[in-house]
Amino acid sequence: MNIAKKAAGGALRFRAYATAAYVPPASMENVQRGRLPPPKPKPESPTFYTGRATYYDQLLALENASKQTRSALQQLQLLPLSRFAQQNLPPLHPVWKSQVDLAELMEAKLTTSRYRRFVSQLNQLNQYRRLAEVAGHLALAERLQRVLDMFERENKEAILARGKAKPTKFDEFGRTYTVGRRKESTARVWVIRTQLSPEEQAAASSSTTPAEPPQVQTSESPAPPPAQTVEDPIVHSAPAVGIPGFESGPLSIGPTQVKVHTTNILINNIPFTDYFPNVADRERIVRPFRVAGLIGAFNVFALVRGGGSTGQSGALTLGIAKGIAAHAPEVEPLLRKGFTSLKL
């Protein structure tokens, strides 16, 4: 038995399958081999394998432009910018391509997150362009604008014109007509500059004209005629008379003359102090004059309809602010800051 096991174990140490025959390399020289496949061209962009090469190439280009612009503005000592300076920069009104239009431009489907990431880079470049334009570096601003124009809508001007209100017009009397809306209330407002009374005009003219030296009157020179005062035909008019044809009754008595104050705010033909008993409503109406620093400079006549006292006072405030901005364009930025919902 031991002899049989040793014989079987020795046989198992050898491979039982056949091996390939050895072929000398010299004998393969005349054998025709198959052609190797041509090498694949190298991708033009390293983002080729992302499936959105155009999108990522444009995004990387915007990021590089943002970095270079930031370093240029830092060298010009325009960055970092203080909070006060940021608040006084002109507002931006970008109109970028929609998600669908941008996907067609990139030839790839864009998700909302990718679209927001792209638009955030555009907004950053647009802020740098505004800063360069305000600082007077027009060459840098123009280069950035050419980059941003590729991603703005073609009908940008028409879209921006929708949000702009029509310019306020003046009538033949110098009044402006504006409309303010708040909640369910609507206010039609007429604003006109105040006119000085004859006494105030005389005081203003006497303070501006230099005083003449007193003239010595001699016996030979005749006395100068007394100065004639020009009376205002409206203020100094003939006494009021009754309506012809009515010899008795209230219509036979002429209306009494009413002294009009220099500054009036009439609401539905009622002084605003009587129309709005609440102090908060009256303060809200006077606020545009306080913000502009033009208290007492205008007369206001308004017709208000609908809503409660809060809505009516808010509608009046917007209408008055629009009228003041039309009369005094230099205070328009102040009114815009004081009233965020104001569209001039």
mmCIF file of C-alpha atoms in Angstrom:
data_model
loop_
_atom_site.group_PDB
_atom_site.id
_atom_site.type_symbol
_atom_site.label_atom_id
_atom_site.label_comp_id
_atom_site.label_asym_id
_atom_site.label_seq_id
_atom_site.Cartn_x
_atom_site.Cartn_y
_atom_site.Cartn_z
ATOM 1 C CA MET A 1 0.000 0.000 0.000
ATOM 2 C CA ASN A 2 2.762 2.420 0.838
ATOM 3 C CA ILE A 3 4.439 1.676 -2.462
ATOM 4 C CA ALA A 4 1.170 2.448 -4.343
ATOM 5 C CA LYS A 5 0.678 5.763 -2.506
ATOM 6 C CA LYS A 6 4.189 6.879 -3.318
ATOM 7 C CA ALA A 7 3.686 6.064 -6.995
ATOM 8 C CA ALA A 8 0.377 7.974 -7.111
ATOM 9 C CA GLY A 9 1.845 10.998 -5.304
ATOM 10 C CA GLY A 10 4.752 11.167 -7.683
ATOM 11 C CA ALA A 11 2.421 11.135 -10.658
ATOM 12 C CA LEU A 12 0.306 13.989 -9.275
ATOM 13 C CA ARG A 13 3.305 16.300 -9.031
ATOM 14 C CA PHE A 14 3.325 16.670 -12.806
ATOM 15 C CA ARG A 15 0.775 18.713 -14.913
ATOM 16 C CA ALA A 16 -1.807 16.581 -16.598
ATOM 17 C CA TYR A 17 -2.650 19.163 -19.347
ATOM 18 C CA ALA A 18 -0.673 19.920 -22.526
ATOM 19 C CA THR A 19 1.322 23.160 -22.894
ATOM 20 C CA ALA A 20 1.704 25.317 -26.024
ATOM 21 C CA ALA A 21 4.588 24.525 -28.235
ATOM 22 C CA TYR A 22 7.507 26.911 -28.162
ATOM 23 C CA VAL A 23 7.768 29.093 -31.281
ATOM 24 C CA PRO A 24 11.069 30.893 -31.917
ATOM 25 C CA PRO A 25 10.699 34.688 -32.464
ATOM 26 C CA ALA A 26 12.726 34.544 -35.659
ATOM 27 C CA SER A 27 10.058 32.470 -37.340
ATOM 28 C CA MET A 28 7.424 35.256 -36.771
ATOM 29 C CA GLU A 29 9.188 37.925 -38.811
ATOM 30 C CA ASN A 30 7.324 37.224 -42.055
ATOM 31 C CA VAL A 31 3.900 36.891 -40.410
ATOM 32 C CA GLN A 32 1.414 39.770 -41.143
ATOM 33 C CA ARG A 33 -0.109 41.204 -38.017
ATOM 34 C CA GLY A 34 -3.393 43.151 -37.697
ATOM 35 C CA ARG A 35 -3.373 46.990 -37.686
ATOM 36 C CA LEU A 36 -3.503 48.744 -34.326
ATOM 37 C CA PRO A 37 -6.457 51.145 -33.759
ATOM 38 C CA PRO A 38 -5.572 54.826 -34.270
ATOM 39 C CA PRO A 39 -4.971 56.772 -31.046
ATOM 40 C CA LYS A 40 -7.975 58.721 -29.718
ATOM 41 C CA PRO A 41 -7.730 62.519 -29.965
ATOM 42 C CA LYS A 42 -7.067 64.346 -26.744
ATOM 43 C CA PRO A 43 -10.091 66.293 -25.418
ATOM 44 C CA GLU A 44 -9.926 70.039 -25.963
ATOM 45 C CA SER A 45 -10.982 70.771 -22.385
ATOM 46 C CA PRO A 46 -10.283 68.940 -19.135
ATOM 47 C CA THR A 47 -14.026 69.244 -18.378
ATOM 48 C CA PHE A 48 -14.892 67.048 -21.375
ATOM 49 C CA TYR A 49 -15.708 64.014 -19.242
ATOM 50 C CA THR A 50 -18.220 65.939 -17.089
ATOM 51 C CA GLY A 51 -20.778 65.853 -19.896
ATOM 52 C CA ARG A 52 -21.239 69.671 -19.621
ATOM 53 C CA ALA A 53 -17.933 70.936 -20.914
ATOM 54 C CA THR A 54 -19.309 74.245 -22.240
ATOM 55 C CA TYR A 55 -21.016 75.065 -18.954
ATOM 56 C CA TYR A 56 -17.991 74.385 -16.769
ATOM 57 C CA ASP A 57 -15.629 76.143 -19.177
ATOM 58 C CA GLN A 58 -17.771 79.287 -19.051
ATOM 59 C CA LEU A 59 -18.107 79.018 -15.277
ATOM 60 C CA LEU A 60 -14.342 78.710 -14.810
ATOM 61 C CA ALA A 61 -13.806 81.663 -17.149
ATOM 62 C CA LEU A 62 -16.200 83.796 -15.080
ATOM 63 C CA GLU A 63 -14.478 82.783 -11.847
ATOM 64 C CA ASN A 64 -11.059 83.695 -13.278
ATOM 65 C CA ALA A 65 -12.410 87.027 -14.531
ATOM 66 C CA SER A 66 -13.875 87.711 -11.095
ATOM 67 C CA LYS A 67 -10.551 86.983 -9.375
ATOM 68 C CA GLN A 68 -8.578 89.171 -11.784
ATOM 69 C CA THR A 69 -11.081 92.022 -11.475
ATOM 70 C CA ARG A 70 -11.033 91.809 -7.686
ATOM 71 C CA SER A 71 -7.244 92.028 -7.605
ATOM 72 C CA ALA A 72 -7.325 94.986 -10.017
ATOM 73 C CA LEU A 73 -9.851 96.847 -7.858
ATOM 74 C CA GLN A 74 -7.788 96.125 -4.763
ATOM 75 C CA GLN A 75 -4.735 97.616 -6.439
ATOM 76 C CA LEU A 76 -6.829 100.688 -7.256
ATOM 77 C CA GLN A 77 -7.836 100.841 -3.557
ATOM 78 C CA LEU A 78 -11.504 100.436 -4.400
ATOM 79 C CA LEU A 79 -11.891 97.238 -2.403
ATOM 80 C CA PRO A 80 -12.828 96.505 0.304
ATOM 81 C CA LEU A 81 -15.715 98.968 0.195
ATOM 82 C CA SER A 82 -17.323 100.457 3.285
ATOM 83 C CA ARG A 83 -20.976 99.846 4.035
ATOM 84 C CA PHE A 84 -21.816 103.532 3.587
ATOM 85 C CA ALA A 85 -20.257 103.546 0.112
ATOM 86 C CA GLN A 86 -22.087 100.361 -0.841
ATOM 87 C CA GLN A 87 -25.421 101.869 0.159
ATOM 88 C CA ASN A 88 -24.820 104.953 -1.997
ATOM 89 C CA LEU A 89 -23.916 103.092 -5.188
ATOM 90 C CA PRO A 90 -26.508 103.240 -7.994
ATOM 91 C CA PRO A 91 -28.874 100.273 -8.031
ATOM 92 C CA LEU A 92 -28.323 97.329 -10.362
ATOM 93 C CA HIS A 93 -30.977 96.060 -12.765
ATOM 94 C CA PRO A 94 -29.602 92.865 -14.329
ATOM 95 C CA VAL A 95 -31.744 90.883 -16.759
ATOM 96 C CA TRP A 96 -29.982 87.552 -17.269
ATOM 97 C CA LYS A 97 -31.028 84.810 -19.627
ATOM 98 C CA SER A 98 -33.547 82.348 -18.288
ATOM 99 C CA GLN A 99 -32.619 78.826 -17.298
ATOM 100 C CA VAL A 100 -33.970 77.427 -20.570
ATOM 101 C CA ASP A 101 -32.153 79.971 -22.749
ATOM 102 C CA LEU A 102 -28.900 79.470 -20.884
ATOM 103 C CA ALA A 103 -29.215 75.691 -21.279
ATOM 104 C CA GLU A 104 -29.599 76.129 -25.041
ATOM 105 C CA LEU A 105 -26.534 78.357 -25.100
ATOM 106 C CA MET A 106 -24.499 75.803 -23.130
ATOM 107 C CA GLU A 107 -25.893 72.869 -25.147
ATOM 108 C CA ALA A 108 -26.582 70.971 -21.939
ATOM 109 C CA LYS A 109 -29.387 70.547 -19.455
ATOM 110 C CA LEU A 110 -28.993 72.818 -16.433
ATOM 111 C CA THR A 111 -30.405 72.115 -13.022
ATOM 112 C CA THR A 112 -31.590 74.910 -10.766
ATOM 113 C CA SER A 113 -28.504 74.683 -8.563
ATOM 114 C CA ARG A 114 -26.139 74.982 -11.543
ATOM 115 C CA TYR A 115 -28.127 77.904 -12.917
ATOM 116 C CA ARG A 116 -27.997 79.739 -9.578
ATOM 117 C CA ARG A 117 -24.270 79.133 -9.318
ATOM 118 C CA PHE A 118 -23.740 80.623 -12.771
ATOM 119 C CA VAL A 119 -25.970 83.636 -12.066
ATOM 120 C CA SER A 120 -24.163 84.330 -8.777
ATOM 121 C CA GLN A 121 -20.899 84.709 -10.689
ATOM 122 C CA LEU A 122 -22.600 87.054 -13.146
ATOM 123 C CA ASN A 123 -23.946 89.172 -10.285
ATOM 124 C CA GLN A 124 -20.490 89.376 -8.737
ATOM 125 C CA LEU A 125 -18.964 90.589 -12.000
ATOM 126 C CA ASN A 126 -21.820 93.062 -12.430
ATOM 127 C CA GLN A 127 -21.095 94.568 -9.008
ATOM 128 C CA TYR A 128 -17.434 94.967 -9.928
ATOM 129 C CA ARG A 129 -18.472 96.623 -13.205
ATOM 130 C CA ARG A 130 -20.675 99.112 -11.345
ATOM 131 C CA LEU A 131 -17.867 99.954 -8.932
ATOM 132 C CA ALA A 132 -15.377 100.491 -11.761
ATOM 133 C CA GLU A 133 -17.857 102.672 -13.653
ATOM 134 C CA VAL A 134 -18.629 104.867 -10.646
ATOM 135 C CA ALA A 135 -14.915 105.224 -9.848
ATOM 136 C CA GLY A 136 -14.208 106.446 -13.387
ATOM 137 C CA HIS A 137 -12.306 103.408 -14.723
ATOM 138 C CA LEU A 138 -14.379 103.160 -17.874
ATOM 139 C CA ALA A 139 -12.002 100.855 -19.765
ATOM 140 C CA LEU A 140 -12.330 98.154 -17.120
ATOM 141 C CA ALA A 141 -16.084 98.681 -16.924
ATOM 142 C CA GLU A 142 -16.458 98.332 -20.704
ATOM 143 C CA ARG A 143 -14.498 95.063 -20.776
ATOM 144 C CA LEU A 144 -16.685 93.620 -18.055
ATOM 145 C CA GLN A 145 -19.814 94.847 -19.809
ATOM 146 C CA ARG A 146 -18.831 93.019 -23.006
ATOM 147 C CA VAL A 147 -18.555 89.797 -21.013
ATOM 148 C CA LEU A 148 -21.914 90.330 -19.308
ATOM 149 C CA ASP A 149 -23.704 91.189 -22.550
ATOM 150 C CA MET A 150 -23.316 87.592 -23.740
ATOM 151 C CA PHE A 151 -25.560 86.364 -20.923
ATOM 152 C CA GLU A 152 -28.195 89.124 -20.884
ATOM 153 C CA ARG A 153 -31.535 88.915 -22.592
ATOM 154 C CA GLU A 154 -31.966 90.512 -25.970
ATOM 155 C CA ASN A 155 -35.095 92.396 -24.874
ATOM 156 C CA LYS A 156 -33.437 93.861 -21.793
ATOM 157 C CA GLU A 157 -34.500 97.438 -22.516
ATOM 158 C CA ALA A 158 -38.135 96.447 -22.966
ATOM 159 C CA ILE A 159 -38.146 94.475 -19.715
ATOM 160 C CA LEU A 160 -36.602 97.340 -17.754
ATOM 161 C CA ALA A 161 -39.094 99.791 -19.243
ATOM 162 C CA ARG A 162 -42.001 97.825 -17.779
ATOM 163 C CA GLY A 163 -41.076 98.633 -14.190
ATOM 164 C CA LYS A 164 -40.520 102.338 -14.828
ATOM 165 C CA ALA A 165 -43.341 104.738 -14.178
ATOM 166 C CA LYS A 166 -44.227 107.373 -16.719
ATOM 167 C CA PRO A 167 -42.638 110.768 -16.096
ATOM 168 C CA THR A 168 -44.815 113.144 -14.137
ATOM 169 C CA LYS A 169 -46.178 115.970 -16.263
ATOM 170 C CA PHE A 170 -46.958 119.556 -15.306
ATOM 171 C CA ASP A 171 -50.139 121.326 -16.333
ATOM 172 C CA GLU A 172 -50.464 124.959 -17.396
ATOM 173 C CA PHE A 173 -50.649 126.068 -13.756
ATOM 174 C CA GLY A 174 -47.456 124.309 -12.706
ATOM 175 C CA ARG A 175 -49.240 121.511 -10.864
ATOM 176 C CA THR A 176 -48.235 117.868 -10.893
ATOM 177 C CA TYR A 177 -50.800 115.092 -10.916
ATOM 178 C CA THR A 178 -49.819 111.798 -9.309
ATOM 179 C CA VAL A 179 -51.616 108.717 -8.026
ATOM 180 C CA GLY A 180 -50.775 106.769 -4.890
ATOM 181 C CA ARG A 181 -52.168 103.395 -3.855
ATOM 182 C CA ARG A 182 -52.024 101.636 -0.531
ATOM 183 C CA LYS A 183 -54.049 98.554 0.430
ATOM 184 C CA GLU A 184 -57.567 99.301 -0.848
ATOM 185 C CA SER A 185 -57.130 103.096 -0.928
ATOM 186 C CA THR A 186 -56.385 105.309 -3.911
ATOM 187 C CA ALA A 187 -55.285 108.940 -3.740
ATOM 188 C CA ARG A 188 -55.216 111.429 -6.611
ATOM 189 C CA VAL A 189 -52.798 114.176 -5.630
ATOM 190 C CA TRP A 190 -52.092 117.612 -7.118
ATOM 191 C CA VAL A 191 -48.945 119.381 -5.884
ATOM 192 C CA ILE A 192 -47.998 122.992 -6.647
ATOM 193 C CA ARG A 193 -45.300 125.252 -5.286
ATOM 194 C CA THR A 194 -46.282 127.868 -2.750
ATOM 195 C CA GLN A 195 -46.348 131.516 -3.762
ATOM 196 C CA LEU A 196 -45.307 134.266 -1.402
ATOM 197 C CA SER A 197 -47.877 136.794 -0.302
ATOM 198 C CA PRO A 198 -47.412 140.475 -1.303
ATOM 199 C CA GLU A 199 -46.107 141.288 2.191
ATOM 200 C CA GLU A 200 -43.565 138.446 2.043
ATOM 201 C CA GLN A 201 -42.504 139.430 -1.473
ATOM 202 C CA ALA A 202 -41.993 143.038 -0.349
ATOM 203 C CA ALA A 203 -39.975 141.898 2.658
ATOM 204 C CA ALA A 204 -37.838 139.626 0.495
ATOM 205 C CA SER A 205 -37.209 142.342 -2.103
ATOM 206 C CA SER A 206 -36.329 144.918 0.561
ATOM 207 C CA SER A 207 -33.835 142.549 2.155
ATOM 208 C CA THR A 208 -32.104 141.843 -1.157
ATOM 209 C CA THR A 209 -31.973 145.402 -2.604
ATOM 210 C CA PRO A 210 -29.342 147.746 -1.098
ATOM 211 C CA ALA A 211 -30.621 150.706 0.858
ATOM 212 C CA GLU A 212 -30.391 154.033 -0.992
ATOM 213 C CA PRO A 213 -28.922 157.056 0.790
ATOM 214 C CA PRO A 214 -31.517 159.526 2.053
ATOM 215 C CA GLN A 215 -32.186 162.441 -0.298
ATOM 216 C CA VAL A 216 -32.094 165.935 1.121
ATOM 217 C CA GLN A 217 -35.106 167.891 0.004
ATOM 218 C CA THR A 218 -34.537 171.565 -0.716
ATOM 219 C CA SER A 219 -37.035 174.280 -1.218
ATOM 220 C CA GLU A 220 -36.285 174.443 -4.937
ATOM 221 C CA SER A 221 -36.628 170.717 -5.708
ATOM 222 C CA PRO A 222 -40.209 169.433 -5.827
ATOM 223 C CA ALA A 223 -41.233 166.694 -3.453
ATOM 224 C CA PRO A 224 -41.235 163.192 -5.007
ATOM 225 C CA PRO A 225 -44.659 161.691 -5.640
ATOM 226 C CA PRO A 226 -45.816 159.120 -3.097
ATOM 227 C CA ALA A 227 -44.982 155.523 -3.975
ATOM 228 C CA GLN A 228 -47.854 153.608 -5.468
ATOM 229 C CA THR A 229 -48.397 150.130 -4.150
ATOM 230 C CA VAL A 230 -49.488 147.504 -6.607
ATOM 231 C CA GLU A 231 -52.357 145.625 -5.097
ATOM 232 C CA ASP A 232 -52.984 142.013 -5.892
ATOM 233 C CA PRO A 233 -56.278 141.828 -7.814
ATOM 234 C CA ILE A 234 -57.077 138.520 -6.130
ATOM 235 C CA VAL A 235 -56.340 139.559 -2.562
ATOM 236 C CA HIS A 236 -57.617 143.142 -2.860
ATOM 237 C CA SER A 237 -60.689 142.615 -4.944
ATOM 238 C CA ALA A 238 -63.976 144.409 -4.967
ATOM 239 C CA PRO A 239 -66.448 143.536 -2.230
ATOM 240 C CA ALA A 240 -68.375 140.407 -2.984
ATOM 241 C CA VAL A 241 -71.969 140.843 -4.102
ATOM 242 C CA GLY A 242 -74.871 138.469 -4.135
ATOM 243 C CA ILE A 243 -76.159 136.522 -7.103
ATOM 244 C CA PRO A 244 -78.313 138.706 -9.371
ATOM 245 C CA GLY A 245 -82.003 137.863 -9.251
ATOM 246 C CA PHE A 246 -82.007 136.975 -5.550
ATOM 247 C CA GLU A 247 -83.074 139.969 -3.464
ATOM 248 C CA SER A 248 -83.538 138.034 -0.238
ATOM 249 C CA GLY A 249 -82.308 134.829 1.272
ATOM 250 C CA PRO A 250 -78.812 133.393 1.646
ATOM 251 C CA LEU A 251 -78.038 133.681 -2.079
ATOM 252 C CA SER A 252 -78.472 137.465 -1.937
ATOM 253 C CA ILE A 253 -75.540 137.761 0.474
ATOM 254 C CA GLY A 254 -72.130 137.696 -1.134
ATOM 255 C CA PRO A 255 -69.553 135.148 0.041
ATOM 256 C CA THR A 256 -67.101 136.302 2.651
ATOM 257 C CA GLN A 257 -63.440 136.491 1.730
ATOM 258 C CA VAL A 258 -61.373 133.569 2.988
ATOM 259 C CA LYS A 259 -57.742 134.105 3.884
ATOM 260 C CA VAL A 260 -55.759 131.280 2.284
ATOM 261 C CA HIS A 261 -52.657 130.195 4.167
ATOM 262 C CA THR A 262 -49.288 129.901 2.467
ATOM 263 C CA THR A 263 -49.185 126.115 2.749
ATOM 264 C CA ASN A 264 -52.261 123.931 2.567
ATOM 265 C CA ILE A 265 -52.884 120.203 2.471
ATOM 266 C CA LEU A 266 -56.511 119.723 1.530
ATOM 267 C CA ILE A 267 -57.980 116.235 1.373
ATOM 268 C CA ASN A 268 -61.420 115.963 -0.187
ATOM 269 C CA ASN A 269 -61.670 119.740 0.306
ATOM 270 C CA ILE A 270 -60.998 119.338 4.049
ATOM 271 C CA PRO A 271 -57.771 120.302 5.865
ATOM 272 C CA PHE A 272 -55.788 117.188 6.610
ATOM 273 C CA THR A 273 -55.700 118.049 10.328
ATOM 274 C CA ASP A 274 -59.490 117.730 10.375
ATOM 275 C CA TYR A 275 -59.704 114.816 7.969
ATOM 276 C CA PHE A 276 -57.249 112.635 9.923
ATOM 277 C CA PRO A 277 -57.814 112.922 13.681
ATOM 278 C CA ASN A 278 -55.098 110.339 14.333
ATOM 279 C CA VAL A 279 -51.669 111.910 14.856
ATOM 280 C CA ALA A 280 -49.862 108.930 13.293
ATOM 281 C CA ASP A 281 -51.768 109.412 10.027
ATOM 282 C CA ARG A 282 -50.904 113.108 9.918
ATOM 283 C CA GLU A 283 -47.245 112.393 10.613
ATOM 284 C CA ARG A 284 -47.245 109.852 7.806
ATOM 285 C CA ILE A 285 -48.548 112.452 5.359
ATOM 286 C CA VAL A 286 -45.984 115.083 6.366
ATOM 287 C CA ARG A 287 -43.106 112.604 6.219
ATOM 288 C CA PRO A 288 -42.195 113.232 2.516
ATOM 289 C CA PHE A 289 -41.703 116.926 3.295
ATOM 290 C CA ARG A 290 -39.527 116.078 6.300
ATOM 291 C CA VAL A 291 -37.384 113.624 4.335
ATOM 292 C CA ALA A 292 -36.860 116.119 1.503
ATOM 293 C CA GLY A 293 -36.435 119.093 3.851
ATOM 294 C CA LEU A 294 -39.163 121.022 2.013
ATOM 295 C CA ILE A 295 -41.727 121.684 4.719
ATOM 296 C CA GLY A 296 -43.937 124.585 3.650
ATOM 297 C CA ALA A 297 -42.709 124.604 0.041
ATOM 298 C CA PHE A 298 -45.796 123.101 -1.631
ATOM 299 C CA ASN A 299 -49.565 123.142 -1.575
ATOM 300 C CA VAL A 300 -51.316 119.786 -1.824
ATOM 301 C CA PHE A 301 -54.846 119.021 -2.997
ATOM 302 C CA ALA A 302 -55.954 115.391 -2.948
ATOM 303 C CA LEU A 303 -58.995 113.213 -3.530
ATOM 304 C CA VAL A 304 -59.002 109.957 -1.572
ATOM 305 C CA ARG A 305 -61.288 106.973 -2.003
ATOM 306 C CA GLY A 306 -61.597 103.534 -0.398
ATOM 307 C CA GLY A 307 -59.994 101.826 2.568
ATOM 308 C CA GLY A 308 -59.431 103.061 6.079
ATOM 309 C CA SER A 309 -57.417 105.907 7.524
ATOM 310 C CA THR A 310 -54.136 103.972 7.457
ATOM 311 C CA GLY A 311 -54.511 102.998 3.804
ATOM 312 C CA GLN A 312 -55.615 106.492 2.781
ATOM 313 C CA SER A 313 -52.727 108.182 4.567
ATOM 314 C CA GLY A 314 -50.280 105.708 3.009
ATOM 315 C CA ALA A 315 -51.685 106.342 -0.470
ATOM 316 C CA LEU A 316 -51.420 110.094 0.103
ATOM 317 C CA THR A 317 -47.821 109.710 1.245
ATOM 318 C CA LEU A 318 -46.801 107.962 -1.973
ATOM 319 C CA GLY A 319 -48.651 110.451 -4.151
ATOM 320 C CA ILE A 320 -47.088 113.430 -2.365
ATOM 321 C CA ALA A 321 -43.611 111.888 -2.588
ATOM 322 C CA LYS A 322 -44.000 111.426 -6.348
ATOM 323 C CA GLY A 323 -45.087 115.033 -6.760
ATOM 324 C CA ILE A 324 -42.193 116.380 -4.694
ATOM 325 C CA ALA A 325 -39.722 114.286 -6.710
ATOM 326 C CA ALA A 326 -41.106 115.791 -9.917
ATOM 327 C CA HIS A 327 -40.798 119.362 -8.608
ATOM 328 C CA ALA A 328 -37.372 118.843 -6.982
ATOM 329 C CA PRO A 329 -35.422 116.073 -8.785
ATOM 330 C CA GLU A 330 -32.408 116.616 -6.527
ATOM 331 C CA VAL A 331 -34.278 115.083 -3.560
ATOM 332 C CA GLU A 332 -35.380 111.999 -5.488
ATOM 333 C CA PRO A 333 -32.609 109.747 -4.021
ATOM 334 C CA LEU A 334 -33.665 110.751 -0.507
ATOM 335 C CA LEU A 335 -37.276 109.921 -1.235
ATOM 336 C CA ARG A 336 -36.324 106.573 -2.761
ATOM 337 C CA LYS A 337 -34.490 105.613 0.413
ATOM 338 C CA GLY A 338 -37.305 106.823 2.633
ATOM 339 C CA PHE A 339 -40.001 105.038 0.624
ATOM 340 C CA THR A 340 -38.865 101.681 -0.760
ATOM 341 C CA SER A 341 -42.139 101.111 -2.638
ATOM 342 C CA LEU A 342 -41.825 104.420 -4.495
ATOM 343 C CA LYS A 343 -41.483 104.049 -8.286
ATOM 344 C CA LEU A 344 -40.445 107.278 -9.963
#
